[in-house]
Amino acid sequence: MKKFPRNSEIEALSSWILDESKKQGVSGADVLYVQGRSTQLSLMDGEVEESLSGTSVGIGIRTIMSDGRQGISYGNSMDRFSVKELLEWSIANCRNSEPEEGISLYSGKLVNDPSLFLEDPRIYDITSEDRMNYCLEMNNHAKSMDKRIISVRSAGWQDGYGSSFYCTTTGLSGWESATRASCGVALLVSDGTSTEMGAYGESSRKLDELDIRYSAAESVRKAISYLGASTIKTGTYSVVLDQETTASLIDIVADLFCAPEIHKGRSMMKGQLGNKVASPCITLIDNGRIAWKSGSSSWDSEGVPTGETLLIENGIASSYLYNLQYAWKDGVQSTGNASRGLSSLPDVDTTNIILKPGTESGEDIISSIKKGLYITEFMGLHTVDSISGNFSIGAKGLMIENGELTHAVSGVTIASNLLDFIKRITVVGSDLKYFGSVATPTVVVEGIVIAGD
């Protein structure tokens, strides 16, 4: 197995890059180095379909001129000659770029927060035999649950780990490491008349948080629930979104609070701070410091400590998300939401997004609905217009009649406006669940027009 360069070698090389950049007349520079290893296994009907393992290293160099010009270059060769060429390219790109206002480097400190628990030592010890056993157990458990299963298209497992090193000409210098693992099942079911597909997966930094049997069971439940689906009559309904569907919706809402989208006129949240943008039962939080979660880190990609930002409080828009540049433009502090890859300049992104839960369980919510639609999947949600908020998307789920889930529903369309939709949320459940870096409960949306027959 290929070994990563020693930390001391990367630190020395990065220090040399920063020293050389100063000699070339730039006003500032930073270096981002990442290394990682990932392994995945996927079975189709119990047979190996895909088995991959890879190791990667990379380095990105950003240089900055005093007038706000920036340049970036990246590569995966760590020898001094190759890195020297990268620095030359970065400086050339910098000199040929356009000046921008607010470009700066953070001058604080990089402090690792051990309470975030970004690494699970057990993931480092996973073997090929372990991965095979995980996949076989998911495959076999799914197949054993229902005779209508005709194929387990994929029972997959992936695990990996990585480290990053960040340093700047302002004196920042630090390492951070993390682990990750994921599992998932996708399968086909048929009742002789219709065929449906169901899939479910989980991911976590912590091995014990993954339940392979639950993932298999959820994929079966979802697939079976869609069998025999039919449309419903066009009308106005109470809509209940399950946790995962709510997560897909809230993920889009949270992205509207990223400052670059506001400044570039690409978000309907522009000018909305202090205004009502959602139901009073909606409180939405971005928090990059939650233990074990995939969006957590000690600092962002500019070295600014991550933190907690209230995006919506009781339906009122409260704050945007910032990196250093856009914080300067708005005269505020960075929220620690800078995001950057090796080949890109700093942007802004969310960390962990949490929709604050209420007090009612998912079961109690459903039992309180006389006539409605329990939506388990939106189709085409990515087509929501981020400026106007208008959307027209497909949906699948189950009919709710007198507090009971009855028959499967598909072939229906919801055309609405995002702001109007989230203002119509009347209940937020207590059953908070994480889907990657987004945590949401069940919610109820009242008075939604659904187009069917």
Coordinates of C-alpha atoms in Angstrom, one line a residue:
M1 CA 0.0 0.0 0.0
K2 CA 1.4 3.4 -1.0
K3 CA 2.4 5.5 1.9
F4 CA 1.6 9.2 2.4
P5 CA 4.5 11.7 2.7
R6 CA 5.5 12.3 6.3
N7 CA 3.8 15.3 7.9
S8 CA 7.2 16.9 8.5
E9 CA 7.9 16.7 4.8
I10 CA 4.7 18.4 3.9
E11 CA 5.2 21.1 6.5
A12 CA 8.8 21.8 5.3
L13 CA 7.6 21.9 1.6
S14 CA 4.7 24.3 2.5
S15 CA 7.0 26.6 4.4
W16 CA 9.4 26.7 1.4
I17 CA 6.4 27.6 -0.9
L18 CA 5.4 30.5 1.4
D19 CA 9.0 31.8 1.6
E20 CA 9.4 31.6 -2.2
S21 CA 6.1 33.4 -2.8
K22 CA 7.3 36.3 -0.7
K23 CA 10.4 36.5 -2.8
Q24 CA 8.2 36.7 -5.9
G25 CA 6.5 39.9 -4.7
V26 CA 3.1 38.6 -3.8
S27 CA 1.4 40.2 -0.7
G28 CA 0.1 36.9 0.7
A29 CA -0.2 33.1 0.0
D30 CA -1.7 30.0 1.4
V31 CA -1.1 26.3 0.9
L32 CA -3.8 23.6 1.1
Y33 CA -2.6 20.0 1.1
V34 CA -4.9 17.0 1.3
Q35 CA -4.4 13.2 1.4
G36 CA -6.8 10.4 1.6
R37 CA -7.6 6.8 1.1
S38 CA -11.0 5.3 0.2
T39 CA -12.2 1.7 -0.4
Q40 CA -15.6 0.6 -1.7
L41 CA -17.3 -2.7 -2.4
S42 CA -20.6 -3.3 -4.1
L43 CA -22.5 -6.6 -4.6
M44 CA -25.3 -7.3 -7.1
D45 CA -27.5 -10.2 -5.9
G46 CA -24.7 -11.4 -3.7
E47 CA -21.9 -11.3 -6.3
V48 CA -19.1 -8.7 -6.5
E49 CA -20.1 -6.0 -8.9
E50 CA -17.4 -3.4 -8.0
S51 CA -14.4 -3.3 -5.8
L52 CA -12.3 -0.2 -5.7
S53 CA -9.5 1.2 -3.6
G54 CA -7.6 4.4 -4.1
T55 CA -5.1 6.7 -2.5
S56 CA -4.7 10.4 -3.4
V57 CA -2.6 13.3 -2.5
G58 CA -2.8 16.9 -3.7
I59 CA -1.6 20.4 -3.1
G60 CA -3.2 23.7 -4.0
I61 CA -1.3 27.1 -3.9
R62 CA -3.1 30.4 -3.8
T63 CA -1.2 33.7 -4.2
I64 CA -2.6 37.2 -3.6
M65 CA -1.6 40.6 -4.7
S66 CA -2.1 43.8 -2.7
D67 CA -4.8 45.0 -5.1
G68 CA -6.9 41.8 -4.6
R69 CA -5.8 39.7 -7.5
Q70 CA -5.7 36.0 -6.8
G71 CA -4.2 33.0 -8.5
I72 CA -4.6 29.3 -7.9
S73 CA -2.7 26.2 -9.1
Y74 CA -2.8 22.6 -8.0
G75 CA -1.1 19.3 -8.6
N76 CA -0.3 15.9 -7.0
S77 CA 3.5 15.7 -7.3
M78 CA 5.2 16.6 -4.0
D79 CA 8.8 17.0 -5.3
R80 CA 10.4 20.4 -5.1
F81 CA 10.7 20.9 -8.9
S82 CA 7.0 20.2 -9.5
V83 CA 5.9 22.4 -6.7
K84 CA 8.1 25.2 -7.9
E85 CA 6.3 25.1 -11.2
L86 CA 3.0 25.1 -9.4
L87 CA 4.0 28.3 -7.5
E88 CA 5.1 29.9 -10.8
W89 CA 1.7 29.1 -12.4
S90 CA -0.2 30.4 -9.3
I91 CA 1.7 33.7 -9.5
A92 CA 1.2 34.0 -13.3
N93 CA -2.6 33.3 -12.8
C94 CA -2.6 35.9 -10.0
R95 CA -1.0 38.6 -12.2
N96 CA -3.4 37.9 -15.0
S97 CA -6.6 38.0 -12.9
E98 CA -8.9 40.9 -12.1
P99 CA -8.6 42.8 -8.8
E100 CA -11.3 42.1 -6.2
E101 CA -12.3 43.9 -3.0
G102 CA -12.1 42.2 0.4
I103 CA -9.5 39.6 -0.4
S104 CA -7.4 38.8 2.7
L105 CA -5.9 36.0 4.8
Y106 CA -7.0 35.1 8.3
S107 CA -4.5 36.1 11.0
G108 CA -5.9 34.2 14.0
K109 CA -4.9 30.7 15.2
L110 CA -5.7 27.2 14.1
V111 CA -6.9 25.3 17.1
N112 CA -8.0 21.7 16.8
D113 CA -11.2 20.9 18.7
P114 CA -11.0 17.3 20.1
S115 CA -14.6 17.5 21.2
L116 CA -15.7 17.3 17.5
F117 CA -14.5 13.6 17.3
L118 CA -13.8 13.7 13.6
E119 CA -11.9 10.3 13.7
D120 CA -13.1 6.9 14.6
P121 CA -10.1 4.6 15.1
R122 CA -12.2 1.5 14.2
I123 CA -12.6 2.7 10.6
Y124 CA -8.8 2.6 10.1
D125 CA -9.0 -1.2 11.0
I126 CA -11.7 -2.3 8.6
T127 CA -10.6 -5.2 6.5
S128 CA -11.6 -6.6 3.1
E129 CA -13.4 -9.5 5.0
D130 CA -15.3 -7.0 7.1
R131 CA -16.5 -5.1 3.9
M132 CA -17.6 -8.4 2.3
N133 CA -19.5 -9.4 5.5
Y134 CA -21.3 -6.0 5.7
C135 CA -22.4 -6.2 2.0
L136 CA -23.5 -9.9 2.3
E137 CA -25.5 -9.1 5.4
M138 CA -27.3 -6.2 3.8
N139 CA -28.0 -8.3 0.7
N140 CA -29.2 -11.4 2.6
H141 CA -31.3 -9.4 5.1
A142 CA -33.0 -7.5 2.3
K143 CA -33.8 -10.6 0.3
S144 CA -35.2 -12.4 3.4
M145 CA -37.8 -9.7 4.1
D146 CA -40.2 -10.0 1.3
K147 CA -40.9 -12.5 -1.5
R148 CA -41.7 -9.7 -3.9
I149 CA -38.0 -8.7 -4.1
I150 CA -36.7 -9.7 -7.5
S151 CA -33.2 -8.3 -7.4
V152 CA -30.9 -6.6 -4.9
R153 CA -29.3 -4.3 -7.5
S154 CA -26.6 -3.0 -5.1
A155 CA -25.5 -3.7 -1.5
G156 CA -22.6 -1.4 -1.1
W157 CA -20.1 -0.3 1.5
Q158 CA -17.5 2.5 1.5
D159 CA -15.0 3.7 4.0
G160 CA -12.1 6.1 4.0
Y161 CA -10.0 8.6 5.9
G162 CA -8.0 11.7 5.1
S163 CA -6.0 14.5 6.5
S164 CA -5.5 18.1 5.4
F165 CA -2.8 20.7 6.2
Y166 CA -3.3 24.4 5.8
C167 CA -0.8 27.2 6.2
T168 CA -0.5 30.9 5.3
T169 CA 1.9 33.7 5.1
T170 CA 0.1 35.2 8.1
G171 CA 1.4 32.4 10.3
L172 CA -1.5 29.9 10.3
S173 CA -0.4 26.2 10.3
G174 CA -2.3 23.1 11.2
W175 CA -3.4 19.6 10.4
E176 CA -6.9 18.1 10.7
S177 CA -7.9 14.4 10.1
A178 CA -11.2 12.7 9.7
T179 CA -12.8 9.3 8.9
R180 CA -16.0 8.4 7.1
A181 CA -18.0 5.3 6.2
S182 CA -21.3 4.7 4.3
C183 CA -23.6 1.8 3.4
G184 CA -26.6 1.5 1.2
V185 CA -29.0 -0.9 -0.6
A186 CA -30.9 -0.5 -3.8
L187 CA -33.4 -3.2 -5.0
L188 CA -36.2 -4.0 -7.3
V189 CA -39.6 -5.4 -6.2
S190 CA -42.6 -6.6 -8.2
D191 CA -46.1 -7.7 -7.4
G192 CA -46.7 -9.2 -10.8
T193 CA -48.4 -6.1 -12.1
S194 CA -45.9 -3.3 -11.3
T195 CA -42.2 -3.0 -10.6
E196 CA -40.7 -0.5 -8.3
M197 CA -37.2 0.4 -7.0
G198 CA -36.3 1.4 -3.5
A199 CA -33.0 2.6 -2.1
Y200 CA -31.7 3.8 1.2
G201 CA -28.3 4.6 2.6
E202 CA -26.5 6.1 5.6
S203 CA -23.1 7.8 6.1
S204 CA -21.2 8.7 9.2
R205 CA -17.8 9.5 10.6
K206 CA -18.5 6.9 13.3
L207 CA -18.7 3.2 12.6
D208 CA -21.3 2.5 15.3
E209 CA -23.7 5.0 13.8
L210 CA -24.2 2.8 10.7
D211 CA -26.9 0.2 10.9
I212 CA -26.5 -2.1 7.9
R213 CA -29.7 -4.1 8.7
Y214 CA -31.7 -0.9 9.0
S215 CA -30.5 0.3 5.7
A216 CA -31.5 -2.9 4.1
A217 CA -34.9 -2.9 5.8
E218 CA -35.6 0.8 4.8
S219 CA -34.8 0.1 1.1
V220 CA -37.3 -2.8 1.2
R221 CA -39.9 -0.7 3.0
K222 CA -39.6 2.1 0.5
A223 CA -39.8 -0.1 -2.6
I224 CA -42.8 -2.1 -1.3
S225 CA -44.6 1.0 -0.3
Y226 CA -44.6 2.2 -4.0
L227 CA -46.2 -1.0 -5.4
G228 CA -49.6 -0.5 -6.9
A229 CA -49.2 3.3 -6.9
S230 CA -51.9 5.4 -8.5
T231 CA -52.6 9.1 -8.9
I232 CA -55.2 11.1 -6.9
K233 CA -57.7 13.7 -7.8
T234 CA -56.4 17.3 -8.3
G235 CA -57.2 19.3 -5.1
T236 CA -55.9 21.0 -2.0
Y237 CA -54.4 18.7 0.5
S238 CA -52.5 18.6 3.8
V239 CA -49.0 17.4 3.0
V240 CA -46.7 15.6 5.4
L241 CA -43.1 15.4 4.3
D242 CA -41.0 12.5 5.8
Q243 CA -37.6 13.3 7.3
E244 CA -35.6 12.6 4.2
T245 CA -37.9 14.6 1.9
T246 CA -37.8 17.5 4.3
A247 CA -34.0 17.3 4.3
S248 CA -33.9 17.6 0.5
L249 CA -36.1 20.7 0.8
I250 CA -34.2 22.3 3.6
D251 CA -30.9 21.8 1.9
I252 CA -32.1 24.0 -0.9
V253 CA -33.4 26.7 1.5
A254 CA -30.1 26.8 3.4
D255 CA -28.1 27.4 0.2
L256 CA -30.1 30.6 -0.3
F257 CA -28.3 32.1 2.7
C258 CA -24.8 31.9 1.2
A259 CA -23.5 35.5 0.9
P260 CA -22.1 35.1 -2.7
E261 CA -25.5 34.1 -3.9
I262 CA -27.0 37.2 -2.2
H263 CA -24.4 39.6 -3.7
K264 CA -24.7 38.1 -7.2
G265 CA -28.5 38.4 -7.1
R266 CA -29.0 34.7 -7.3
S267 CA -31.0 34.2 -4.1
M268 CA -34.5 35.1 -3.2
M269 CA -33.3 35.8 0.3
K270 CA -31.6 39.0 -0.9
G271 CA -32.8 41.9 1.3
Q272 CA -34.8 39.6 3.5
L273 CA -32.9 39.8 6.8
G274 CA -35.4 40.8 9.5
N275 CA -38.4 39.7 7.3
K276 CA -40.7 36.8 7.7
V277 CA -39.5 34.1 5.2
A278 CA -41.0 31.0 6.8
S279 CA -43.6 29.7 9.2
P280 CA -43.1 30.8 12.9
C281 CA -42.4 27.1 13.7
I282 CA -39.2 27.2 11.5
T283 CA -35.9 27.8 13.2
L284 CA -33.0 26.9 10.9
I285 CA -29.4 26.6 12.1
D286 CA -26.0 26.2 10.4
N287 CA -23.5 24.6 12.9
G288 CA -20.0 23.4 12.0
R289 CA -19.2 22.2 15.5
I290 CA -21.4 19.2 16.1
A291 CA -19.5 16.0 17.3
W292 CA -19.1 13.3 14.7
K293 CA -21.1 15.0 12.0
S294 CA -19.9 15.2 8.4
G295 CA -20.2 19.0 8.1
S296 CA -18.1 19.6 11.2
S297 CA -14.5 20.8 11.3
S298 CA -12.3 22.9 13.6
W299 CA -11.8 25.6 11.0
D300 CA -13.0 26.4 7.5
S301 CA -11.0 26.5 4.3
E302 CA -9.6 30.0 5.2
G303 CA -8.6 28.9 8.7
V304 CA -11.5 30.7 10.4
P305 CA -13.0 28.8 13.3
T306 CA -16.3 27.2 12.4
G307 CA -19.3 28.1 14.5
E308 CA -23.1 28.3 14.8
T309 CA -25.2 30.7 12.7
L310 CA -28.9 31.2 13.1
L311 CA -30.3 31.5 9.5
I312 CA -34.0 31.6 10.4
E313 CA -35.4 32.2 13.9
N314 CA -39.1 31.5 14.4
G315 CA -39.7 32.3 10.7
I316 CA -37.6 35.5 10.5
A317 CA -34.5 35.6 8.4
S318 CA -31.6 36.3 10.8
S319 CA -28.2 36.0 9.1
Y320 CA -26.3 35.0 6.0
L321 CA -23.2 32.7 5.8
Y322 CA -19.8 34.3 5.1
N323 CA -16.2 33.8 4.2
L324 CA -13.6 36.6 4.7
Q325 CA -14.2 38.4 1.4
Y326 CA -18.0 38.7 1.7
A327 CA -17.9 39.4 5.4
W328 CA -15.7 42.4 4.5
K329 CA -18.2 43.5 1.9
D330 CA -21.0 43.5 4.4
G331 CA -19.0 44.8 7.3
V332 CA -19.5 41.7 9.5
Q333 CA -17.3 38.9 10.8
S334 CA -16.8 35.7 8.8
T335 CA -19.1 32.9 10.0
G336 CA -16.5 30.3 9.3
N337 CA -18.2 29.0 6.2
A338 CA -15.5 29.4 3.6
S339 CA -15.3 26.4 1.2
R340 CA -12.5 25.6 -1.2
G341 CA -11.1 22.7 -3.2
L342 CA -7.5 22.4 -4.3
S343 CA -8.3 23.9 -7.7
S344 CA -10.7 26.6 -6.5
L345 CA -10.7 30.0 -4.8
P346 CA -12.6 30.3 -1.5
D347 CA -16.3 30.4 -1.8
V348 CA -19.1 29.9 0.8
D349 CA -21.0 26.8 1.7
T350 CA -23.1 25.3 4.5
T351 CA -21.7 23.0 7.2
N352 CA -24.3 21.1 9.2
I353 CA -27.9 22.3 8.7
I354 CA -30.4 21.6 11.4
L355 CA -34.1 22.3 11.3
K356 CA -35.0 22.7 15.0
P357 CA -37.4 19.9 16.1
G358 CA -40.8 20.4 17.7
T359 CA -42.6 18.2 20.1
E360 CA -44.9 15.9 18.1
S361 CA -43.8 12.4 17.0
G362 CA -44.0 11.4 13.4
E363 CA -46.7 8.9 14.2
D364 CA -48.8 11.5 16.1
I365 CA -48.5 13.9 13.1
I366 CA -49.9 11.3 10.7
S367 CA -52.7 10.2 13.0
S368 CA -53.8 13.9 13.2
I369 CA -54.3 14.2 9.4
K370 CA -57.8 13.5 8.1
K371 CA -57.0 13.7 4.4
G372 CA -53.6 14.3 3.0
L373 CA -50.5 13.0 1.2
Y374 CA -47.5 11.6 3.0
I375 CA -44.6 12.5 0.6
T376 CA -41.6 10.2 0.6
E377 CA -39.9 11.5 -2.5
F378 CA -39.7 14.7 -4.5
M379 CA -38.6 14.5 -8.2
G380 CA -36.9 17.5 -9.8
L381 CA -36.4 19.5 -6.7
H382 CA -33.1 20.8 -8.1
T383 CA -35.2 22.8 -10.7
V384 CA -36.4 25.2 -8.0
D385 CA -35.7 28.8 -9.3
S386 CA -33.4 30.3 -6.6
I387 CA -34.4 33.8 -7.5
S388 CA -38.2 33.6 -7.8
G389 CA -38.6 30.5 -5.7
N390 CA -41.1 29.0 -8.2
F391 CA -41.1 25.3 -8.8
S392 CA -43.1 22.5 -10.4
I393 CA -42.0 19.0 -9.3
G394 CA -43.2 15.5 -9.1
A395 CA -43.9 13.6 -5.9
K396 CA -44.5 10.1 -4.7
G397 CA -45.8 8.8 -1.4
L398 CA -48.8 7.4 0.5
M399 CA -52.3 8.6 0.9
I400 CA -53.4 9.6 4.5
E401 CA -57.0 8.9 5.2
N402 CA -58.4 9.4 8.7
G403 CA -55.0 9.3 10.3
E404 CA -53.9 6.1 8.5
L405 CA -51.5 5.5 5.6
T406 CA -53.4 3.8 2.9
H407 CA -52.5 3.3 -0.8
A408 CA -49.4 4.4 -2.7
V409 CA -49.5 7.6 -4.8
S410 CA -47.4 8.6 -7.8
G411 CA -47.8 10.6 -10.9
V412 CA -48.7 13.8 -9.1
T413 CA -47.3 17.3 -9.4
I414 CA -46.9 20.2 -6.9
A415 CA -46.5 23.7 -8.4
S416 CA -45.8 26.3 -5.8
N417 CA -43.3 29.0 -4.6
L418 CA -40.6 28.1 -2.1
L419 CA -41.3 31.0 0.3
D420 CA -45.0 30.3 0.2
F421 CA -44.4 26.6 0.7
I422 CA -42.2 27.0 3.9
K423 CA -44.6 29.7 5.2
R424 CA -47.4 27.0 5.1
I425 CA -45.5 24.6 7.4
T426 CA -47.7 24.3 10.5
V427 CA -46.1 21.5 12.4
V428 CA -42.4 20.4 12.9
G429 CA -42.0 17.0 14.4
S430 CA -39.7 15.8 17.1
D431 CA -38.2 12.9 15.1
L432 CA -35.0 14.7 14.0
K433 CA -32.7 12.6 11.8
Y434 CA -29.4 13.3 10.0
F435 CA -29.1 12.7 6.3
G436 CA -25.4 13.5 5.7
S437 CA -24.9 17.0 7.0
V438 CA -28.7 17.9 7.0
A439 CA -30.8 17.1 10.1
T440 CA -34.6 17.4 9.8
P441 CA -37.8 16.0 11.3
T442 CA -41.2 15.2 9.8
V443 CA -43.2 18.4 8.8
V444 CA -46.7 19.3 7.9
V445 CA -47.5 21.8 5.1
E446 CA -51.1 22.9 4.9
G447 CA -53.2 24.0 1.9
I448 CA -51.0 22.6 -0.9
V449 CA -52.6 22.2 -4.4
I450 CA -51.7 18.8 -5.8
A451 CA -52.3 18.1 -9.5
G452 CA -53.3 14.5 -10.3
D453 CA -56.3 13.3 -12.3

